[in-house]
Short mmCIF file of C-alpha atoms in Angstrom, two decimals:
data_model
loop_
_atom_site.label_atom_id
_atom_site.label_comp_id
_atom_site.label_asym_id
_atom_site.label_seq_id
_atom_site.Cartn_x
_atom_site.Cartn_y
_atom_site.Cartn_z
CA MET A 1 17.60 -19.80 -67.96
CA ALA A 2 16.77 -21.19 -64.52
CA ALA A 3 13.42 -19.39 -64.56
CA GLY A 4 12.71 -20.85 -67.99
CA LEU A 5 13.43 -24.35 -66.72
CA ARG A 6 11.21 -23.74 -63.71
CA GLY A 7 8.44 -22.56 -66.02
CA ARG A 8 8.67 -25.72 -68.10
CA ALA A 9 8.65 -27.86 -64.97
CA VAL A 10 5.55 -26.06 -63.67
CA TRP A 11 3.84 -26.50 -67.04
CA ALA A 12 4.67 -30.21 -67.16
CA ALA A 13 3.39 -30.81 -63.62
CA ALA A 14 0.21 -28.82 -64.24
CA PHE A 15 -0.36 -30.58 -67.56
CA ALA A 16 0.00 -34.01 -65.96
CA ALA A 17 -2.38 -33.11 -63.12
CA ASN A 18 -4.96 -31.59 -65.48
CA LEU A 19 -4.83 -34.52 -67.87
CA LEU A 20 -5.17 -37.03 -65.05
CA LEU A 21 -8.32 -35.31 -63.79
CA LEU A 22 -9.80 -35.00 -67.27
CA LEU A 23 -9.12 -38.64 -68.10
CA ALA A 24 -10.56 -39.74 -64.76
CA HIS A 25 -13.73 -37.84 -65.62
CA ASN A 26 -13.84 -39.43 -69.09
CA LEU A 27 -12.76 -43.03 -68.51
CA LYS A 28 -15.51 -44.17 -70.87
CA THR A 29 -13.41 -42.76 -73.71
CA PHE A 30 -11.20 -45.86 -73.53
CA SER A 31 -13.92 -48.49 -73.24
CA ARG A 32 -17.25 -47.34 -74.68
CA PRO A 33 -17.44 -46.65 -78.42
CA ILE A 34 -19.35 -43.46 -79.12
CA ALA A 35 -21.13 -43.13 -82.46
CA GLU A 36 -21.52 -39.40 -82.82
CA ASN A 37 -24.64 -37.65 -84.06
CA ALA A 38 -25.89 -34.06 -84.42
CA ASP A 39 -23.19 -31.36 -84.14
CA PHE A 40 -20.48 -33.85 -83.19
CA ALA A 41 -21.12 -35.81 -86.37
CA ALA A 42 -21.13 -32.64 -88.47
CA ASN A 43 -17.75 -31.80 -86.97
CA SER A 44 -16.52 -35.32 -87.74
CA LEU A 45 -17.18 -34.66 -91.42
CA ALA A 46 -14.81 -31.71 -91.20
CA THR A 47 -12.35 -33.87 -89.26
CA ILE A 48 -12.38 -36.43 -92.07
CA GLU A 49 -11.36 -33.66 -94.48
CA ALA A 50 -8.68 -32.52 -92.04
CA LYS A 51 -7.20 -36.04 -92.03
CA HIS A 52 -6.58 -35.52 -95.74
CA PHE A 53 -5.17 -32.00 -95.18
CA THR A 54 -7.84 -30.39 -97.37
CA LEU A 55 -9.81 -28.44 -94.76
CA LEU A 56 -9.44 -24.65 -94.73
CA PHE A 57 -12.43 -23.50 -92.62
CA GLY A 58 -13.98 -24.09 -89.21
CA HIS A 59 -17.24 -25.54 -87.94
CA TYR A 60 -20.60 -24.67 -89.40
CA SER A 61 -23.01 -21.95 -88.32
CA LYS A 62 -26.76 -22.35 -88.51
CA TRP A 63 -26.69 -19.14 -90.58
CA GLY A 64 -25.04 -20.90 -93.50
CA PHE A 65 -21.38 -19.97 -93.16
CA ARG A 66 -18.32 -21.60 -91.64
CA HIS A 67 -16.26 -20.10 -88.84
CA PRO A 68 -12.80 -18.79 -89.73
CA GLY A 69 -10.32 -21.62 -89.23
CA PRO A 70 -9.80 -25.40 -89.00
CA ALA A 71 -7.29 -25.62 -86.12
CA LEU A 72 -9.54 -27.62 -83.79
CA PHE A 73 -10.43 -30.09 -86.53
CA TYR A 74 -6.76 -30.75 -87.23
CA VAL A 75 -6.31 -31.45 -83.52
CA GLN A 76 -9.25 -33.85 -83.62
CA ALA A 77 -7.96 -35.44 -86.82
CA ALA A 78 -4.59 -36.04 -85.16
CA GLY A 79 -6.34 -37.64 -82.19
CA GLU A 80 -8.49 -39.89 -84.37
CA TRP A 81 -5.50 -40.95 -86.44
CA LEU A 82 -3.11 -41.54 -83.53
CA PHE A 83 -5.31 -42.94 -80.79
CA HIS A 84 -7.78 -44.90 -82.93
CA ASP A 85 -6.20 -45.68 -86.28
CA VAL A 86 -2.59 -46.27 -85.16
CA LEU A 87 -2.43 -47.08 -81.45
CA HIS A 88 -5.94 -48.53 -81.07
CA LEU A 89 -6.22 -47.02 -77.59
CA VAL A 90 -9.86 -46.08 -78.09
CA PRO A 91 -12.74 -48.11 -79.55
CA ALA A 92 -14.16 -45.55 -82.01
CA PRO A 93 -12.90 -42.66 -84.15
CA TRP A 94 -14.82 -40.03 -82.19
CA ASN A 95 -13.26 -41.26 -78.94
CA GLY A 96 -9.86 -40.42 -80.42
CA GLN A 97 -11.09 -36.93 -81.28
CA LEU A 98 -12.30 -36.39 -77.72
CA LEU A 99 -9.01 -37.64 -76.27
CA ALA A 100 -7.11 -35.12 -78.40
CA ILE A 101 -9.35 -32.30 -77.14
CA LEU A 102 -8.80 -33.37 -73.53
CA ILE A 103 -5.04 -33.27 -74.08
CA LEU A 104 -5.31 -29.85 -75.71
CA ASN A 105 -7.41 -28.53 -72.82
CA ALA A 106 -4.94 -29.90 -70.28
CA ALA A 107 -2.12 -28.13 -72.12
CA LEU A 108 -4.01 -24.82 -72.32
CA LEU A 109 -4.94 -24.88 -68.63
CA ALA A 110 -1.34 -25.76 -67.77
CA GLY A 111 -0.32 -22.64 -69.64
CA VAL A 112 -2.64 -20.58 -67.44
CA VAL A 113 -1.12 -22.10 -64.30
CA THR A 114 2.41 -21.50 -65.57
CA ILE A 115 1.79 -17.82 -66.31
CA PHE A 116 0.18 -17.20 -62.93
CA ARG A 117 2.98 -19.06 -61.16
CA SER A 118 5.59 -16.94 -62.95
CA TRP A 119 4.06 -13.85 -61.33
CA LEU A 120 2.96 -15.10 -57.92
CA PRO A 121 5.45 -14.79 -55.07
CA SER A 122 4.39 -17.98 -53.28
CA TRP A 123 3.16 -21.48 -53.89
CA ALA A 124 0.39 -20.81 -51.37
CA ALA A 125 -1.16 -18.24 -53.70
CA THR A 126 -0.79 -20.62 -56.64
CA LEU A 127 -2.46 -23.48 -54.77
CA LEU A 128 -5.32 -21.37 -53.47
CA GLY A 129 -5.93 -19.79 -56.87
CA GLY A 130 -5.87 -23.23 -58.46
CA ALA A 131 -8.28 -24.62 -55.87
CA VAL A 132 -10.73 -21.77 -56.51
CA ALA A 133 -10.47 -22.33 -60.26
CA LEU A 134 -11.04 -26.07 -59.88
CA LEU A 135 -14.11 -25.62 -57.69
CA PHE A 136 -15.50 -23.06 -60.15
CA ILE A 137 -15.00 -25.36 -63.11
CA LEU A 138 -16.63 -28.27 -61.27
CA HIS A 139 -19.91 -26.37 -61.52
CA HIS A 140 -19.46 -26.16 -65.29
CA SER A 141 -17.40 -29.26 -66.00
CA ALA A 142 -18.37 -29.53 -69.66
CA LEU A 143 -16.26 -26.41 -70.22
CA ILE A 144 -13.12 -28.53 -70.10
CA ASP A 145 -14.20 -32.08 -70.97
CA SER A 146 -16.32 -31.69 -74.09
CA ALA A 147 -15.48 -31.68 -77.78
CA TRP A 148 -18.34 -29.28 -78.56
CA PRO A 149 -16.83 -25.98 -79.80
CA PRO A 150 -18.78 -23.63 -77.46
CA TYR A 151 -17.14 -25.45 -74.55
CA ILE A 152 -13.71 -25.76 -76.14
CA PHE A 153 -13.47 -21.98 -76.38
CA PHE A 154 -13.33 -21.67 -72.57
CA PRO A 155 -9.75 -22.92 -71.93
CA GLU A 156 -8.52 -21.20 -75.10
CA PHE A 157 -9.96 -17.86 -74.06
CA LEU A 158 -8.80 -18.27 -70.46
CA LEU A 159 -5.22 -18.67 -71.68
CA PHE A 160 -5.69 -15.72 -74.04
CA LEU A 161 -6.83 -13.44 -71.19
CA THR A 162 -4.05 -14.63 -68.89
CA ALA A 163 -1.28 -14.34 -71.47
CA GLY A 164 -2.65 -10.99 -72.64
CA ALA A 165 -2.59 -9.63 -69.08
CA SER A 166 0.96 -10.89 -68.66
CA ILE A 167 2.39 -9.33 -71.82
CA ALA A 168 0.51 -6.09 -71.10
CA ALA A 169 2.31 -6.07 -67.75
CA GLY A 170 5.67 -6.56 -69.48
CA ARG A 171 6.29 -10.33 -69.76
CA ARG A 172 7.60 -10.72 -73.29
CA ARG A 173 8.22 -14.43 -72.91
CA HIS A 174 4.48 -15.09 -72.84
CA LEU A 175 3.96 -13.76 -76.37
CA PRO A 176 3.98 -17.29 -77.90
CA ALA A 177 1.24 -18.45 -75.51
CA PHE A 178 -0.69 -15.31 -76.40
CA ALA A 179 -0.33 -16.07 -80.12
CA VAL A 180 -1.39 -19.72 -79.76
CA SER A 181 -4.48 -18.91 -77.71
CA ALA A 182 -5.45 -15.98 -79.95
CA GLY A 183 -5.11 -18.16 -83.04
CA LEU A 184 -7.21 -20.95 -81.57
CA CYS A 185 -9.92 -18.49 -80.56
CA VAL A 186 -10.09 -16.78 -83.95
CA HIS A 187 -10.18 -20.12 -85.76
CA GLY A 188 -13.01 -21.23 -83.50
CA HIS A 189 -15.64 -18.52 -83.93
CA VAL A 190 -16.06 -15.35 -85.94
CA CYS A 191 -16.98 -13.37 -82.80
CA PHE A 192 -13.38 -13.71 -81.61
CA LEU A 193 -12.30 -11.41 -84.40
CA MET A 194 -13.77 -8.72 -82.14
CA PHE A 195 -12.77 -10.11 -78.74
CA VAL A 196 -9.21 -10.98 -79.76
CA GLY A 197 -8.93 -7.90 -81.93
CA VAL A 198 -9.92 -5.45 -79.19
CA LEU A 199 -8.41 -7.11 -76.11
CA GLY A 200 -5.35 -8.33 -77.99
CA SER A 201 -4.65 -4.91 -79.48
CA LEU A 202 -4.93 -3.28 -76.06
CA ALA A 203 -2.56 -5.87 -74.56
CA LEU A 204 0.01 -5.38 -77.32
CA TRP A 205 -0.31 -1.60 -77.05
CA GLN A 206 0.33 -1.81 -73.31
CA TYR A 207 3.30 -4.10 -73.94
CA TRP A 208 4.76 -1.71 -76.51
CA ARG A 209 4.17 1.29 -74.28
CA HIS A 210 5.95 -0.29 -71.35
CA ARG A 211 8.25 -2.63 -73.26
CA ASP A 212 11.23 -1.63 -71.13
CA ARG A 213 9.54 -3.54 -68.33
CA SER A 214 10.21 -6.72 -70.31
CA ASN A 215 13.87 -6.34 -69.41
CA ALA A 216 12.85 -8.21 -66.27
CA ASP A 217 12.87 -11.27 -68.49
CA ALA A 218 16.61 -10.95 -68.87
CA GLY A 219 17.14 -12.70 -65.59
CA ALA A 220 15.17 -15.64 -66.97
CA GLY A 221 17.46 -16.04 -69.94
CA ALA A 222 17.44 -13.11 -72.32
CA GLY A 223 18.26 -15.19 -75.36
CA ALA A 224 15.09 -17.25 -75.13
CA ALA A 225 13.02 -14.19 -74.25
CA ASP A 226 14.41 -12.20 -77.20
CA ARG A 227 13.11 -14.83 -79.62
CA SER A 228 9.59 -14.71 -78.22
CA PRO A 229 8.32 -12.01 -80.62
CA GLN A 230 9.67 -13.93 -83.62
CA ILE A 231 8.15 -17.18 -82.37
CA ALA A 232 4.82 -15.44 -81.78
CA LEU A 233 4.86 -13.96 -85.30
CA GLY A 234 5.56 -17.40 -86.76
CA ILE A 235 2.67 -18.89 -84.81
CA ALA A 236 0.36 -16.09 -85.95
CA ALA A 237 1.39 -16.64 -89.58
CA LEU A 238 0.66 -20.36 -89.28
CA PHE A 239 -2.83 -19.69 -87.95
CA ALA A 240 -3.44 -17.06 -90.64
CA LEU A 241 -2.42 -19.36 -93.51
CA PRO A 242 -5.63 -21.43 -93.91
CA ILE A 243 -7.83 -18.36 -93.49
CA VAL A 244 -5.89 -16.50 -96.18
CA LEU A 245 -5.95 -19.52 -98.51
CA GLU A 246 -9.70 -20.03 -98.06
CA THR A 247 -10.32 -16.35 -98.75
CA LEU A 248 -8.12 -16.21 -101.86
CA LEU A 249 -9.18 -19.55 -103.34
CA HIS A 250 -12.91 -18.90 -102.81
CA TRP A 251 -13.03 -15.11 -102.82
CA PRO A 252 -14.26 -13.48 -100.65
CA GLY A 253 -14.26 -16.70 -98.62
CA GLN A 254 -16.31 -16.75 -95.47
CA PHE A 255 -15.92 -13.02 -94.88
CA GLY A 256 -18.51 -12.11 -97.48
CA GLN A 257 -21.03 -14.27 -95.65
CA TYR A 258 -20.06 -12.72 -92.31
CA LEU A 259 -20.87 -9.28 -93.73
CA THR A 260 -24.14 -10.55 -95.18
CA TYR A 261 -25.20 -11.91 -91.80
CA SER A 262 -24.07 -8.84 -89.85
CA ASN A 263 -26.20 -6.63 -92.13
CA SER A 264 -29.25 -8.86 -91.87
CA GLN A 265 -32.21 -8.41 -89.55
CA SER A 266 -31.23 -11.59 -87.70
CA ALA A 267 -28.06 -10.04 -86.23
CA GLY A 268 -28.50 -8.21 -82.96
CA GLY A 269 -31.11 -5.51 -82.60
CA HIS A 270 -31.51 -5.99 -78.84
CA SER A 271 -31.99 -3.30 -76.23
CA LEU A 272 -29.28 -2.25 -73.79
CA HIS A 273 -31.03 -4.02 -70.90
CA GLU A 274 -31.51 -7.22 -72.90
CA SER A 275 -27.90 -7.20 -74.08
CA LEU A 276 -26.46 -6.63 -70.62
CA SER A 277 -28.69 -9.30 -69.06
CA PHE A 278 -27.66 -11.85 -71.68
CA ALA A 279 -23.97 -10.93 -71.55
CA PHE A 280 -23.72 -11.12 -67.76
CA GLN A 281 -25.69 -14.35 -67.31
CA TYR A 282 -22.30 -16.07 -67.11
CA TRP A 283 -21.46 -14.07 -63.99
CA PRO A 284 -22.84 -14.95 -60.54
CA GLY A 285 -25.93 -13.29 -59.14
CA GLY A 286 -28.90 -14.53 -61.12
CA ALA A 287 -31.74 -12.02 -60.91
CA VAL A 288 -29.58 -9.59 -58.92
CA TRP A 289 -26.54 -9.93 -61.19
CA PRO A 290 -25.83 -6.17 -61.35
CA ILE A 291 -25.30 -5.98 -57.59
CA VAL A 292 -23.25 -9.17 -57.36
CA THR A 293 -21.20 -8.35 -60.46
CA LEU A 294 -20.34 -4.84 -59.27
CA ALA A 295 -19.46 -6.19 -55.83
CA LEU A 296 -17.19 -8.85 -57.35
CA ILE A 297 -15.45 -6.28 -59.55
CA ALA A 298 -15.03 -3.91 -56.60
CA LEU A 299 -13.57 -6.69 -54.47
CA ALA A 300 -11.14 -7.64 -57.24
CA ILE A 301 -10.04 -4.02 -57.64
CA ALA A 302 -9.48 -3.81 -53.89
CA ALA A 303 -7.47 -7.03 -54.06
CA VAL A 304 -5.19 -5.44 -56.64
CA ARG A 305 -4.90 -2.22 -54.67
CA TYR A 306 -3.95 -3.93 -51.42
CA HIS A 307 -1.82 -6.78 -52.71
CA PRO A 308 1.37 -6.75 -50.61
CA GLU A 309 3.68 -7.15 -53.64
CA PRO A 310 3.72 -3.95 -55.76
CA ALA A 311 5.48 -5.77 -58.61
CA LEU A 312 2.48 -8.10 -58.98
CA ARG A 313 -0.17 -5.38 -59.12
CA PRO A 314 0.26 -4.51 -62.84
CA PHE A 315 -0.46 -8.11 -63.83
CA LEU A 316 -3.43 -8.49 -61.48
CA ALA A 317 -4.84 -5.13 -62.59
CA ARG A 318 -4.75 -6.25 -66.20
CA CYS A 319 -6.42 -9.53 -65.29
CA VAL A 320 -9.28 -7.52 -63.79
CA ALA A 321 -9.40 -5.21 -66.81
CA ALA A 322 -9.51 -8.20 -69.17
CA ALA A 323 -12.39 -9.75 -67.22
CA VAL A 324 -14.44 -6.55 -67.20
CA GLY A 325 -13.62 -5.93 -70.85
CA THR A 326 -14.85 -9.41 -71.73
CA GLY A 327 -18.21 -8.73 -70.10
CA LEU A 328 -18.62 -5.39 -71.86
CA LEU A 329 -17.57 -6.76 -75.24
CA MET A 330 -20.04 -9.62 -74.82
CA ALA A 331 -22.77 -7.01 -74.32
CA VAL A 332 -21.71 -5.27 -77.55
CA TYR A 333 -21.61 -8.58 -79.41
CA THR A 334 -25.04 -9.48 -78.06
CA ALA A 335 -26.51 -6.16 -79.15
CA GLU A 336 -25.00 -6.30 -82.63
CA GLY A 337 -24.47 -9.95 -83.52
CA VAL A 338 -26.44 -12.49 -81.46
CA ASP A 339 -29.67 -13.55 -83.11
CA ALA A 340 -31.79 -14.79 -80.18
CA LEU A 341 -31.42 -14.31 -76.43
CA GLY A 342 -33.27 -17.34 -75.10
CA ALA A 343 -31.81 -20.03 -72.86
CA ASP A 344 -31.32 -22.26 -75.91
CA ASN A 345 -28.80 -19.74 -77.23
CA ALA A 346 -26.77 -19.38 -74.02
CA TYR A 347 -24.01 -21.53 -75.52
CA THR A 348 -23.03 -18.47 -77.58
CA GLY A 349 -21.08 -17.03 -74.67
CA TYR A 350 -19.90 -19.99 -72.61
CA PHE A 351 -16.35 -18.69 -73.00
CA CYS A 352 -17.40 -15.67 -70.90
CA TYR A 353 -17.29 -17.84 -67.78
CA THR A 354 -13.60 -16.95 -67.91
CA ALA A 355 -14.36 -13.40 -66.73
CA PRO A 356 -15.74 -14.08 -63.23
CA LEU A 357 -13.19 -16.87 -62.82
CA MET A 358 -10.35 -14.41 -63.45
CA LEU A 359 -11.71 -12.09 -60.76
CA LEU A 360 -12.07 -14.94 -58.27
CA ILE A 361 -8.48 -16.03 -58.89
CA VAL A 362 -7.22 -12.47 -58.35
CA ILE A 363 -9.11 -12.29 -55.05
CA ALA A 364 -7.87 -15.72 -53.95
CA VAL A 365 -4.18 -15.08 -54.65
CA THR A 366 -4.34 -11.72 -52.89
CA ALA A 367 -6.00 -13.31 -49.87
CA ALA A 368 -3.25 -15.93 -49.73
CA ASP A 369 -0.45 -13.38 -49.96
CA LEU A 370 -2.06 -11.06 -47.40
CA ALA A 371 -2.49 -13.98 -45.03
CA ALA A 372 1.18 -14.84 -45.48
CA ARG A 373 2.05 -11.47 -43.92
CA ARG A 374 -0.08 -12.06 -40.83
CA LEU A 375 -0.06 -15.78 -40.10
CA PRO A 376 2.83 -18.01 -39.01
CA ALA A 377 5.01 -19.00 -41.95
CA PRO A 378 3.91 -22.67 -42.21
CA ALA A 379 0.20 -21.88 -41.83
CA VAL A 380 -0.56 -20.28 -45.19
CA PRO A 381 0.89 -22.96 -47.49
CA ALA A 382 -0.69 -25.60 -45.26
CA VAL A 383 -4.12 -23.98 -45.56
CA ALA A 384 -3.69 -23.45 -49.31
CA ALA A 385 -2.61 -27.07 -49.76
CA LEU A 386 -5.62 -28.19 -47.73
CA CYS A 387 -7.92 -26.16 -50.01
CA ALA A 388 -6.29 -27.75 -53.05
CA VAL A 389 -6.74 -31.23 -51.59
CA ILE A 390 -10.40 -30.49 -50.83
CA ALA A 391 -10.90 -29.28 -54.40
CA LEU A 392 -9.23 -32.40 -55.79
CA THR A 393 -11.38 -34.57 -53.53
CA PHE A 394 -14.54 -32.89 -54.78
CA SER A 395 -13.29 -33.36 -58.33
CA TRP A 396 -12.69 -37.07 -57.76
CA GLU A 397 -16.10 -37.57 -56.15
CA HIS A 398 -17.60 -35.59 -59.00
CA GLN A 399 -16.18 -37.93 -61.62
CA LYS A 400 -17.15 -41.05 -59.64
CA ARG A 401 -20.79 -39.92 -59.56
CA GLY A 402 -20.60 -39.04 -63.25
CA GLN A 403 -22.06 -35.59 -62.67
CA THR A 404 -21.64 -33.06 -65.43
CA GLY A 405 -23.79 -30.18 -64.36
CA GLY A 406 -26.56 -31.46 -66.62
CA GLU A 407 -24.57 -30.67 -69.76
CA ALA A 408 -25.65 -33.23 -72.35
CA TYR A 409 -22.69 -32.36 -74.58
CA GLY A 410 -20.16 -32.87 -71.78
CA ALA A 411 -18.98 -36.14 -70.28
CA ALA A 412 -22.60 -37.35 -70.27
CA TYR A 413 -22.65 -37.48 -74.07
CA ARG A 414 -23.32 -40.99 -75.36
CA GLY A 415 -24.01 -40.40 -79.05
CA ASP A 416 -26.43 -42.71 -80.84
CA PRO A 417 -25.45 -46.38 -80.28
CA SER A 418 -27.79 -47.55 -83.05
CA LEU A 419 -25.89 -45.77 -85.81
CA PRO A 420 -23.14 -48.36 -86.59
CA LYS A 421 -25.68 -51.17 -87.00
CA ALA A 422 -27.97 -48.99 -89.11
CA ALA A 423 -25.01 -47.97 -91.27
CA ALA A 424 -23.95 -51.59 -91.78
CA ALA A 425 -27.49 -52.47 -92.88
CA LEU A 426 -27.50 -49.64 -95.41
CA ILE A 427 -24.12 -50.70 -96.78
CA ALA A 428 -25.36 -54.28 -97.20
CA LYS A 429 -28.39 -53.07 -99.16
CA ALA A 430 -26.41 -50.60 -101.26
CA GLY A 431 -23.76 -53.06 -102.40
CA PRO A 432 -21.17 -51.22 -104.50
CA ARG A 433 -23.41 -48.16 -104.92
CA PRO A 434 -23.01 -45.04 -102.78
CA VAL A 435 -25.58 -44.48 -100.05
CA VAL A 436 -27.69 -41.43 -100.87
CA LEU A 437 -29.42 -39.92 -97.83
CA SER A 438 -32.59 -37.86 -97.87
CA PHE A 439 -34.32 -36.65 -94.73
CA PRO A 440 -36.79 -34.12 -93.33
CA HIS A 441 -35.19 -31.12 -91.67
CA ASP A 442 -35.70 -32.23 -88.08
CA ALA A 443 -34.08 -35.60 -88.79
CA TRP A 444 -30.68 -33.99 -89.47
CA PRO A 445 -29.07 -35.11 -86.16
CA ARG A 446 -29.50 -38.76 -87.07
CA ALA A 447 -28.88 -38.24 -90.78
CA VAL A 448 -25.48 -36.64 -90.27
CA GLY A 449 -24.66 -39.40 -87.79
CA LEU A 450 -25.52 -42.04 -90.41
CA LEU A 451 -23.41 -40.21 -92.97
CA VAL A 452 -20.39 -40.36 -90.66
CA ALA A 453 -21.04 -43.98 -89.61
CA VAL A 454 -21.25 -45.18 -93.22
CA THR A 455 -18.08 -43.25 -94.10
CA HIS A 456 -16.19 -44.68 -91.11
CA GLN A 457 -17.09 -48.18 -92.33
CA GLY A 458 -15.29 -47.47 -95.59
CA HIS A 459 -18.30 -46.90 -97.83
CA THR A 460 -19.22 -43.83 -99.85
CA ALA A 461 -22.22 -41.87 -98.62
CA CYS A 462 -23.63 -38.47 -99.49
CA VAL A 463 -26.61 -36.19 -98.96
CA ALA A 464 -28.98 -35.54 -101.85
CA ASP A 465 -30.09 -32.03 -100.84
CA LYS A 466 -27.48 -29.41 -101.75
CA GLY A 467 -29.09 -27.10 -99.20
CA TRP A 468 -27.13 -28.95 -96.50
CA THR A 469 -23.74 -27.98 -97.95
CA PHE A 470 -23.18 -25.46 -95.14
CA MET A 471 -23.14 -28.33 -92.62
CA MET A 472 -22.07 -31.39 -94.60
CA THR A 473 -19.47 -29.58 -96.80
CA GLU A 474 -19.24 -30.07 -100.56
CA ASP A 475 -17.35 -33.35 -100.14
CA PHE A 476 -20.44 -35.04 -98.72
CA ILE A 477 -23.06 -33.61 -101.06
CA CYS A 478 -24.02 -36.00 -103.87
CA SER A 479 -22.80 -35.33 -107.37
CA ASP A 480 -25.35 -35.70 -110.15
CA ARG A 481 -24.00 -39.15 -110.96
CA GLN A 482 -24.09 -40.30 -107.33
CA ALA A 483 -27.65 -39.03 -106.98
CA ALA A 484 -28.69 -40.91 -110.12
CA ASP A 485 -26.87 -44.21 -109.49
CA GLY A 486 -26.77 -44.41 -105.69
CA PHE A 487 -28.87 -46.38 -103.23
CA ARG A 488 -31.44 -43.91 -101.95
CA THR A 489 -32.78 -44.09 -98.43
CA GLU A 490 -34.99 -41.80 -96.38
CA VAL A 491 -33.82 -41.16 -92.83
CA PRO A 492 -36.84 -41.26 -90.52
CA LEU A 493 -37.69 -38.42 -88.18
CA THR A 494 -36.38 -39.52 -84.79
CA PRO A 495 -35.73 -37.47 -81.66
CA MET A 496 -32.18 -36.76 -80.56
CA PRO A 497 -31.03 -39.15 -77.80
#
């Protein structure tokens, strides 16, 4: 029981620290109203449905289907309702959605810290590993402070890899964290059916094979640990529910469209070299990525081999295996499922930044624990604490300068400030009639933003072209009566801000 209390205390402290940093980097959330456009606005349409508890699928794909589950949209709906509608802490609905995602990310990252801390023998290793992780993320800050799904997948998948490595090494009490992160990943993108399916199955197989090792949890309160499998199964059932309902109510649901896409000429078809180059672009090395990647993997394996605590090696070894497996699975997914391999499509695998980060953390914690055997006792925690302070300082300076690594969908995102005024003008012209939007294809970022802005102002709006159902959902496609009686307007072709 004492270990369980310590784990909750570690999680709470890590959550508070993570949330403080994320809020400091996104202070505009509380003061500057953001009128969302493009993908963010399309996701707001789904969030509106989630506020009415009618949403059963995830965000849209450009290939005409929806991803498996709505979990993230229910999180965003809760944030919009609580922080904007009820508490009025933020000036616009989308700001409430972003705040909810920041809180979720802080919680997920705190879970990663808690799992590592439960294994690591010293706070020095925890601090140094955390400092390395923080410095890594600073180079890709949108990975943890954006509401764009390709970025949101990063903290979810990082927790999935960490919890998976832990249960594979025998920690039964981390099964609920494993179930939560797996569910979030699968809801987020269809590709996680493969990543979670393969890596998760291997982790559970390892756990089952060596389940006697989980008796180590008994010292942490066997009663709580014994309920972990049941809690995890309940969590898994909750995540499965909307996917099952969507499939049964609209048979074969989204899965028929997944099969159609996977059998089309657009899916995959890339050479081995192309697939590996695309999959490992998220690892360090650039043009010489094979050399750097192999060196990093070799160093991580050596870190596992020479870690001074034998009891920790199974967990670290599985962290390394999960990282390498992620890279290889991304290559398979690229070869079989990714449509285009250009820089514009790099967002497909942003979650793969977790793989090199896992290896760097393994190396850092081993270095800290090896140093503890050779340096005076106070020196190692002092050095680790200094590294953590330096990382926090860089993070604070980073947020003061407003840098986001050039990621337009990260903290730099400003939306389209002209949308609320344009929506109000349309509502005034439409009177009691619904606003019916038509637009050329390339004007969709502004059109979907107008659709959301008009809806947020309490007026009915819809899109005339049923071909946009995949993005706008059926709820925002005009009925025949709305199309006939509504106030029609053509959205001009304007560039995205």
